[in-house]
mmCIF file of C-alpha atoms in Angstrom:
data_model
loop_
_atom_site.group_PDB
_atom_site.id
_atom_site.type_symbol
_atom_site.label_atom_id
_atom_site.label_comp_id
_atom_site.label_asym_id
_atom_site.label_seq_id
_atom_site.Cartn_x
_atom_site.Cartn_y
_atom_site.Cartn_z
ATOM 1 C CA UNK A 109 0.000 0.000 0.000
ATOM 2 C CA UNK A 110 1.324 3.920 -0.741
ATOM 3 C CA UNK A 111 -0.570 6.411 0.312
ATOM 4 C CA UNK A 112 0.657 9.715 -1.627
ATOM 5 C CA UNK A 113 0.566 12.484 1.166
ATOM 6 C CA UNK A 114 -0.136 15.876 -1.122
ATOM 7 C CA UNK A 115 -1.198 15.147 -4.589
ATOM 8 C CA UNK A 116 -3.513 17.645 -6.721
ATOM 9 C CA UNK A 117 -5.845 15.809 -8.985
ATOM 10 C CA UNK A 118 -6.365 17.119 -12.717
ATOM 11 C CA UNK A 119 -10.714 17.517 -12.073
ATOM 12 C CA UNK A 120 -12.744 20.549 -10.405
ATOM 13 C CA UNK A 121 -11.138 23.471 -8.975
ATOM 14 C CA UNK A 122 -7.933 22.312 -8.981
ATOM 15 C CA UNK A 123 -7.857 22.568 -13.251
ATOM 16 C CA UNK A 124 -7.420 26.584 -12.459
ATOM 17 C CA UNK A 125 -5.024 26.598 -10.058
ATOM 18 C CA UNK A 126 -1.697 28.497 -11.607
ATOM 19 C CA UNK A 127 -0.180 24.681 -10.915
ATOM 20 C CA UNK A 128 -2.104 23.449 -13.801
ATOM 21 C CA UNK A 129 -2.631 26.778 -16.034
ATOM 22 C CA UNK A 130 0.899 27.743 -16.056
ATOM 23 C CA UNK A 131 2.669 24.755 -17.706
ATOM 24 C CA UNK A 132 6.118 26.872 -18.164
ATOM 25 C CA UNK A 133 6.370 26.714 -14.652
ATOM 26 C CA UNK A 134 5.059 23.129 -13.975
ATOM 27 C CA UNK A 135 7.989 22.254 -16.250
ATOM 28 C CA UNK A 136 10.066 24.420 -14.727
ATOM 29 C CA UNK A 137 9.925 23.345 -11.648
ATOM 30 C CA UNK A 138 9.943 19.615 -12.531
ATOM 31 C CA UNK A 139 13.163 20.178 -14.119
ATOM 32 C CA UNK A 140 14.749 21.565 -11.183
ATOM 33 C CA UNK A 141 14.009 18.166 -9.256
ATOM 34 C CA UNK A 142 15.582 16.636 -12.341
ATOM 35 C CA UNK A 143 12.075 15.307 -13.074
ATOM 36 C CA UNK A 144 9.186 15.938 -16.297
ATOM 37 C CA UNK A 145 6.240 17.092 -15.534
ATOM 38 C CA UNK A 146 3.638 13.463 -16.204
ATOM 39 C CA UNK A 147 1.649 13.506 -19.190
ATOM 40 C CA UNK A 148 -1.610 13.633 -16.761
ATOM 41 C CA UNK A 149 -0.533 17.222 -15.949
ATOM 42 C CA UNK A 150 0.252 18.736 -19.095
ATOM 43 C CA UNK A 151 -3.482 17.686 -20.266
ATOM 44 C CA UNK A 152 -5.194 17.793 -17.014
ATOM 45 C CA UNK A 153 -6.648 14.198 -18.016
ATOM 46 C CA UNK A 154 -8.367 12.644 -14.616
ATOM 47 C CA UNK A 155 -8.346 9.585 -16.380
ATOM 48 C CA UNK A 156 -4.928 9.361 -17.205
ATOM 49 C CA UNK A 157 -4.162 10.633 -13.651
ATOM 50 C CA UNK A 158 -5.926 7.472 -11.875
ATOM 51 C CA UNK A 159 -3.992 5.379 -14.291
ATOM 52 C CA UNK A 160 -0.980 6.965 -13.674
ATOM 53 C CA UNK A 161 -1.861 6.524 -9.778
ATOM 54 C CA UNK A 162 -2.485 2.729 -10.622
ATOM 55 C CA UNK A 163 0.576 1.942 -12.927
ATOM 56 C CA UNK A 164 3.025 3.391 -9.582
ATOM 57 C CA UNK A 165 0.960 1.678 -6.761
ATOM 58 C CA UNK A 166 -0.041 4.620 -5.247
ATOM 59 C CA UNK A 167 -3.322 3.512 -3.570
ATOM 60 C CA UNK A 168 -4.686 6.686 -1.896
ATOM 61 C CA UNK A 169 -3.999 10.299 -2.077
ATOM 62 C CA UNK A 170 -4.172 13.151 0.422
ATOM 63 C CA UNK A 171 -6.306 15.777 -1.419
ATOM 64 C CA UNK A 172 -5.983 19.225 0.439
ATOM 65 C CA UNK A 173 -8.230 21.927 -0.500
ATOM 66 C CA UNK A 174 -6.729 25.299 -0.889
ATOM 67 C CA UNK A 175 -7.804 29.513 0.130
ATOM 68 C CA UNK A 176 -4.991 31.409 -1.372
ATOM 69 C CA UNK A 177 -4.093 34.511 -3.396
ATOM 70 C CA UNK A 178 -5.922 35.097 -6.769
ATOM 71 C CA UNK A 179 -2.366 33.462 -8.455
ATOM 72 C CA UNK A 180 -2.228 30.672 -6.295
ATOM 73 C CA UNK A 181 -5.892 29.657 -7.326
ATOM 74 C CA UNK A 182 -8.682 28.666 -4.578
ATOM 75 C CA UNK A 183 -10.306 25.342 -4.939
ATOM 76 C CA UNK A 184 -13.582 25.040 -2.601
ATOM 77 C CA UNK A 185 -13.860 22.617 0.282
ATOM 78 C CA UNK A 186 -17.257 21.190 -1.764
ATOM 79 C CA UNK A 187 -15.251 20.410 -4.545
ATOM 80 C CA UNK A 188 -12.716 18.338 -2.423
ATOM 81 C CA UNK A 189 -16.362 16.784 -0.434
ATOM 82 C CA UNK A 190 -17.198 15.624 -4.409
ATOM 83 C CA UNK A 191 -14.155 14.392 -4.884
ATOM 84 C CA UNK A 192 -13.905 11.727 -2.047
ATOM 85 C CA UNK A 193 -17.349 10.697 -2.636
ATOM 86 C CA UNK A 194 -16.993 10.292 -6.256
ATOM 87 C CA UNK A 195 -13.693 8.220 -5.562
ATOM 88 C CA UNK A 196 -14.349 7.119 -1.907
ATOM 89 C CA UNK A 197 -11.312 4.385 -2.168
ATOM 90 C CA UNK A 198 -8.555 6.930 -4.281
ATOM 91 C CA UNK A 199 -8.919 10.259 -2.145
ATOM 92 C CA UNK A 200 -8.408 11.457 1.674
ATOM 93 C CA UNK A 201 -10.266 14.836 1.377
ATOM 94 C CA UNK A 202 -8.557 17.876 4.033
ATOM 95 C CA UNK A 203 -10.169 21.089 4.433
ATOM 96 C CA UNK A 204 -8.418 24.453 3.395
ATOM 97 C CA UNK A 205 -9.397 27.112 5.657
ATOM 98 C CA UNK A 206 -8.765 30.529 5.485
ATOM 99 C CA UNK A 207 -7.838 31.250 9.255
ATOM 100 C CA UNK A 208 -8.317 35.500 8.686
ATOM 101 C CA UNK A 209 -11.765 34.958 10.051
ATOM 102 C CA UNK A 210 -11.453 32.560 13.585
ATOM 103 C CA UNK A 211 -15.297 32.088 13.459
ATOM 104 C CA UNK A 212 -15.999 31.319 10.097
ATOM 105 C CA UNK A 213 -12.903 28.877 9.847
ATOM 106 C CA UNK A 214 -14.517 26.914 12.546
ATOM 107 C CA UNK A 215 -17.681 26.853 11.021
ATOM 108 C CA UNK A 216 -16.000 25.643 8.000
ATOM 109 C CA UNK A 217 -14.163 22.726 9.588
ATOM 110 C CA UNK A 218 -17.408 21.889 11.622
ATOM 111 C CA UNK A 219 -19.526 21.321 8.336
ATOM 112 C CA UNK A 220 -17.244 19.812 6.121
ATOM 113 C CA UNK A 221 -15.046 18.120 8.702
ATOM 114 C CA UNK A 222 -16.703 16.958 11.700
ATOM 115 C CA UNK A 223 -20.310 16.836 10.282
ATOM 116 C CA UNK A 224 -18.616 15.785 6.608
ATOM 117 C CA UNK A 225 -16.434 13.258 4.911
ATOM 118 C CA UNK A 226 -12.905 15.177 5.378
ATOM 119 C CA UNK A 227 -10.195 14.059 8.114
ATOM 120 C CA UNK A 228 -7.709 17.454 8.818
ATOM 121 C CA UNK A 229 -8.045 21.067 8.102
ATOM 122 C CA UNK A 230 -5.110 22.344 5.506
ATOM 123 C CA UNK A 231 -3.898 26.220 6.193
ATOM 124 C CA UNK A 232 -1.400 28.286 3.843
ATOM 125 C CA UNK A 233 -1.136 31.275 5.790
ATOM 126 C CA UNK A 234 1.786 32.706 3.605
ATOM 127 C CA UNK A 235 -0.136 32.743 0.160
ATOM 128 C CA UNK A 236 -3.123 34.574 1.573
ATOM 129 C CA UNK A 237 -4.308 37.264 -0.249
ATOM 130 C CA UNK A 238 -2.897 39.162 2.502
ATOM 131 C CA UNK A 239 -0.285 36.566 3.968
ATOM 132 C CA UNK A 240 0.047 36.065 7.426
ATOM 133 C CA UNK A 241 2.867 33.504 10.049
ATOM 134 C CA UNK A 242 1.620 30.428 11.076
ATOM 135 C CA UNK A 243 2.026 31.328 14.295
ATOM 136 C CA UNK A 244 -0.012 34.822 13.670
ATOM 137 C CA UNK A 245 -1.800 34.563 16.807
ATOM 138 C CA UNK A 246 -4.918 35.482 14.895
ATOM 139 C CA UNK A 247 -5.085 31.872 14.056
ATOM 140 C CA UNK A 248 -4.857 30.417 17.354
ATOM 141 C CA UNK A 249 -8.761 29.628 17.620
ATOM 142 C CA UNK A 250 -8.425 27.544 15.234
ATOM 143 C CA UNK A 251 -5.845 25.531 16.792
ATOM 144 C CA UNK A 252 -7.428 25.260 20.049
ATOM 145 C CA UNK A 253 -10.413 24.148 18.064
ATOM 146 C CA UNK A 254 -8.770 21.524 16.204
ATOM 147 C CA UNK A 255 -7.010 20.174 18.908
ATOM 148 C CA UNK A 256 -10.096 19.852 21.509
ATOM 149 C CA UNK A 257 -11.387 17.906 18.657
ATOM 150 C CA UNK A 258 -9.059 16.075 18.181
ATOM 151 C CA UNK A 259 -8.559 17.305 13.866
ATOM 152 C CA UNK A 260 -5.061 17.188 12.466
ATOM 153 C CA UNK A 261 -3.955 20.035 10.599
ATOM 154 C CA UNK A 262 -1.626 20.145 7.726
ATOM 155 C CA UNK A 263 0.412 23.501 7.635
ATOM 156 C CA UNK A 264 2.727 24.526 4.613
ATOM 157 C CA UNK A 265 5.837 25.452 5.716
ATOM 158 C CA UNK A 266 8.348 25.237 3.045
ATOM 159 C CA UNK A 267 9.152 26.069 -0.689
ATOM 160 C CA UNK A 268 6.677 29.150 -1.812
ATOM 161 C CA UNK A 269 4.993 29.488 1.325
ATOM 162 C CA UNK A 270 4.670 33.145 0.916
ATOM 163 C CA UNK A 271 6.121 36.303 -0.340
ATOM 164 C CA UNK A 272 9.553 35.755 1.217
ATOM 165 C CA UNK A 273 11.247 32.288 3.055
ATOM 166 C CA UNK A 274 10.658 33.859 6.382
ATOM 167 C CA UNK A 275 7.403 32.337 6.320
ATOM 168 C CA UNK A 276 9.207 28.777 6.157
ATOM 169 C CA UNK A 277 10.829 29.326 9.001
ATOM 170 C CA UNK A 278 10.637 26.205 11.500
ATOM 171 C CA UNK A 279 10.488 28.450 14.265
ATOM 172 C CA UNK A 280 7.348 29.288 13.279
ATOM 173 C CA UNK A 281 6.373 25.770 13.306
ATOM 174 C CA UNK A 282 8.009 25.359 16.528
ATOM 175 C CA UNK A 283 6.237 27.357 18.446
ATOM 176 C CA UNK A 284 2.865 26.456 17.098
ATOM 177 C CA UNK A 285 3.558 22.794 17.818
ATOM 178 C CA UNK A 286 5.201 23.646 21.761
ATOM 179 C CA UNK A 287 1.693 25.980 22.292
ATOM 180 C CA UNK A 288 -0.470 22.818 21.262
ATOM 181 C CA UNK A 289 0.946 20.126 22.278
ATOM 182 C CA UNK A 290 -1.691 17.861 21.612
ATOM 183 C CA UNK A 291 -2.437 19.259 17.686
ATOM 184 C CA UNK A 292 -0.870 17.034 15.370
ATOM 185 C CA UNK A 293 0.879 18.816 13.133
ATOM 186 C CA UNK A 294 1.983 17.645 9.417
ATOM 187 C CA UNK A 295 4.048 20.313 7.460
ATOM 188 C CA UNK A 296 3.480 19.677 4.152
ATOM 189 C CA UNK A 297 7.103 21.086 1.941
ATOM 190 C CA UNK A 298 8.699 19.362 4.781
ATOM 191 C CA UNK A 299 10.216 22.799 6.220
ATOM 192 C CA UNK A 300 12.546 23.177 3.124
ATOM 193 C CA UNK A 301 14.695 24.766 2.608
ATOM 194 C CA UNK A 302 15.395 24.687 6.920
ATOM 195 C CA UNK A 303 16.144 21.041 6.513
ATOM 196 C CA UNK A 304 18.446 20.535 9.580
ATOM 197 C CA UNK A 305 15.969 23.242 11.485
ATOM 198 C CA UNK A 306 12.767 21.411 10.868
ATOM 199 C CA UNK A 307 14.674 18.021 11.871
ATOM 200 C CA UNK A 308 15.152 19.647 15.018
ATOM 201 C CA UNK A 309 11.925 20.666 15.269
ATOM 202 C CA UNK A 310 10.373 17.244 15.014
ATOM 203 C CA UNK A 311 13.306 15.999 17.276
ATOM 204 C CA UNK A 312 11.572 17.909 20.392
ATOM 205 C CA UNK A 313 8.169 17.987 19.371
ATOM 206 C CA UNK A 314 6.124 14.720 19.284
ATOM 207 C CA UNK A 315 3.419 16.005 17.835
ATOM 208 C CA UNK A 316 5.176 16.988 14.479
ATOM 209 C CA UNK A 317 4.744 15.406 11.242
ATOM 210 C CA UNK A 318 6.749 15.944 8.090
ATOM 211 C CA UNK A 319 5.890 15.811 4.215
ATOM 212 C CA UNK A 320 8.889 16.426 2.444
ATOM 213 C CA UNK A 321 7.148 15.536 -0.605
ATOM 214 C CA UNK A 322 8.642 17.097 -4.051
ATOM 215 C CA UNK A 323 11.884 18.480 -1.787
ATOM 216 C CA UNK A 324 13.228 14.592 -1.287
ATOM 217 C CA UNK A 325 13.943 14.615 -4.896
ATOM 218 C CA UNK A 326 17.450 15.678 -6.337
ATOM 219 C CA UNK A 327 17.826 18.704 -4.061
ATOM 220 C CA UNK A 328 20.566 19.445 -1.401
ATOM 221 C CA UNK A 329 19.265 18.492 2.158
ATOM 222 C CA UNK A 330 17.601 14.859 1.140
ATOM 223 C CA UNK A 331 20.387 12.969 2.683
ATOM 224 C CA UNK A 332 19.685 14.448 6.041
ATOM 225 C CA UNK A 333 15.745 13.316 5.974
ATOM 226 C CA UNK A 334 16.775 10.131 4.775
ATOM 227 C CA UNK A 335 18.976 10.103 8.286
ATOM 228 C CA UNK A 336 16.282 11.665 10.327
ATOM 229 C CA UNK A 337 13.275 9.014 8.252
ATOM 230 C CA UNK A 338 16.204 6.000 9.732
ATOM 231 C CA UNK A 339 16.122 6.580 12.952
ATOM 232 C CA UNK A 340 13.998 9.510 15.380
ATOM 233 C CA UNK A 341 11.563 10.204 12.590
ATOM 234 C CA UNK A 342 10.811 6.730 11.193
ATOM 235 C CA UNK A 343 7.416 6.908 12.807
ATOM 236 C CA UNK A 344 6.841 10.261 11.744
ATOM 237 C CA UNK A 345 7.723 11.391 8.195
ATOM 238 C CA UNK A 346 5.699 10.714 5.260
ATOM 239 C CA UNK A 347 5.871 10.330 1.576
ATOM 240 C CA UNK A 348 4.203 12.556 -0.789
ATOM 241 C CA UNK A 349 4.810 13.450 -4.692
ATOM 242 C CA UNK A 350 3.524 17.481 -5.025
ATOM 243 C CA UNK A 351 1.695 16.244 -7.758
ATOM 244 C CA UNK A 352 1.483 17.489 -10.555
ATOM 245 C CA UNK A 353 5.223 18.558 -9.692
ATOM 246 C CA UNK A 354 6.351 15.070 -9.693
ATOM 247 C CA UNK A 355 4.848 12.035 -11.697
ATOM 248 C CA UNK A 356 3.681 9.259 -9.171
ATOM 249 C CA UNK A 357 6.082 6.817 -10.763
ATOM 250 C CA UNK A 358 9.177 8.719 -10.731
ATOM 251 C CA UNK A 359 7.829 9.772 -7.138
ATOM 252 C CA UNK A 360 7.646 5.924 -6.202
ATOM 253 C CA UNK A 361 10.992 4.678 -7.952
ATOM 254 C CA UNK A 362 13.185 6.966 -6.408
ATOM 255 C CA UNK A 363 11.804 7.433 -3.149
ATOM 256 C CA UNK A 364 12.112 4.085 -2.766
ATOM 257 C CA UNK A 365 15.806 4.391 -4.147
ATOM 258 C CA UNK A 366 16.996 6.119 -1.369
ATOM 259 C CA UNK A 367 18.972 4.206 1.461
ATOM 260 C CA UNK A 368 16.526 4.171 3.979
ATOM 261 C CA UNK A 369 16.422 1.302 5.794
ATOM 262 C CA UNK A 370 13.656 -1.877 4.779
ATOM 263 C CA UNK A 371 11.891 -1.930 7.975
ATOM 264 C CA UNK A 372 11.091 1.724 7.995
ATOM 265 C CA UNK A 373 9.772 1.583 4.488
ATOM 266 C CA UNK A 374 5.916 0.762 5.161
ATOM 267 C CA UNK A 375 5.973 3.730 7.733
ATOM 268 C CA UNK A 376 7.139 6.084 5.679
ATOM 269 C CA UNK A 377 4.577 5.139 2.864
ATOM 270 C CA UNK A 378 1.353 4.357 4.144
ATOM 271 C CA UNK A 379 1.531 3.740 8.414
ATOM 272 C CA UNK A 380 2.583 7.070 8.631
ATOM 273 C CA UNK A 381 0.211 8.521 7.136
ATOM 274 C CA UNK A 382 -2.688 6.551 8.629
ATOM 275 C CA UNK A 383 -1.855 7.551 12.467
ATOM 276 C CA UNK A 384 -1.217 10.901 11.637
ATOM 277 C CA UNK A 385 -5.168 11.427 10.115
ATOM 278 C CA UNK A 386 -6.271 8.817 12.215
ATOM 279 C CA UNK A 387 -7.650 6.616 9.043
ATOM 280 C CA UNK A 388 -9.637 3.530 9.663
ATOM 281 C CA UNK A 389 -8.044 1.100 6.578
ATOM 282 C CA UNK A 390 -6.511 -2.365 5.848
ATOM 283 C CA UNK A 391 -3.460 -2.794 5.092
#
């Protein structure tokens, strides 16, 4: 079994998100991590997605909804609610809430979330419209929320998460973790490019999660999650592609290409992931 952490599926709302429109940078980007963009992508072809999905083993995927800046692209929570019943035994719907507004973020999660089909709320407070820290205490509400109820939240911390990399910063993380201690926490970009900062991070705070997802491929700083995924993070780092950044076979081949150790392997791409969103499935 694989469960793909962050994946973006070619259907709905996602089709006008600048990660689909702007192919330039799609291929851009892929090239970077020495990768192509898959053919899925360049067509935004569902179809071809799911066999894409099928062809690599990838069983599930983690589809987070997304409230961003007019660039970024916004894809609405009912659109993620029709895609997981549509494709109940493919997709792991998340919530993205727009924390600006405390009260109507917890509405959100409470209808779609805990009186819906989704598992986690998903918050990108750097590519608001008007971006904000993760630890903007603004937000807080929503974090006391979510962890009274018991709702893990994905947080992107890492790559473009905002206007500048200070809003990567694993401090920011840090203190957000150490002020709910009992929130899990999954940063999605894996704290990249703070590799050896996030590490640390996770090293003191149980309750931390990591997606490295497209930043394990080809870039400087792999090596040391590899290190971190062998030993005090084997329980607690997942694998994820950034789809439709990385195709889910090249994803699969080379993640698995990396020396981490056999045993750790079925943690890393599908245990993981089930404790951290608390998912009822068979192996």
């Amino acid at each position: 079994m694989i469960i793909d952490f962050r994946l973006r599926p070619a259907t709905r709302g996602f089709l006008n998100m600048h990660i689909f429109r702007n192919q330039e940078r799609i291929a851009r980007w892929s090239g970077n991590l020495g990768m192509t963009p898959p053919p899925s992508a360049k067509t935004g072809d569902m179809a071809l997605m799911l066999k894409e999905m099928e062809e690599a083993g990838v069983t599930m995927g983690v589809v987070p909804g997304r409230q961003a800046n007019a660039f970024m692209g916004n894809v609405p929570n009912d659109d993620i609610v029709e895609i997981v019943k549509e494709w109940p035994d493919k997709f792991i719907g998340v919530a993205g809430i727009d924390p600006t507004n405390p009260t109507a973020a917890i509405a959100e999660i409470e209808r779609v979330v805990e009186n819906g089909p989704l598992c986690a709320v998903g918050m990108e407070p750097g590519v608001l419209s008007n971006p904000m820290y993760a630890d903007d205490r603004r937000i807080y509400p929503v974090y006391e929320h979510c962890a009274s109820k018991g709702i893990p939240v994905l947080l992107m911390g890492g790559g473009g998460n905002g206007p500048d990399l200070s809003h990567s910063n694993p401090v920011i993380i840090d203190r957000v973790c150490g002020d709910f201690p009992n929130l899990t926490v999954i940063n999605t970009h894996g704290g990249y490019p703070w590799v050896q900062q996030i590490l640390f991070v996770a090293f003191k705070r149980p309750n931390l999660y990591l997606c490295p997802d497209m930043y394990m491929f080809n870039v400087p700083g792999v090596s040391d999650y590899v290190m971190a995924a062998n030993t005090f993070m084997r329980d607690r780092m997942v694998f994820g592609t950034a789809y439709p950044f990385i195709g889910f076979k090249d994803g699969v081949e080379q993640f698995c290409a990396l020396p981490f150790k056999p045993e750790v392997l079925p943690g890393l791409l599908y245990k993981n992931a089930a404790r951290a969103l608390k998912l009822d499935i068979a192996e």
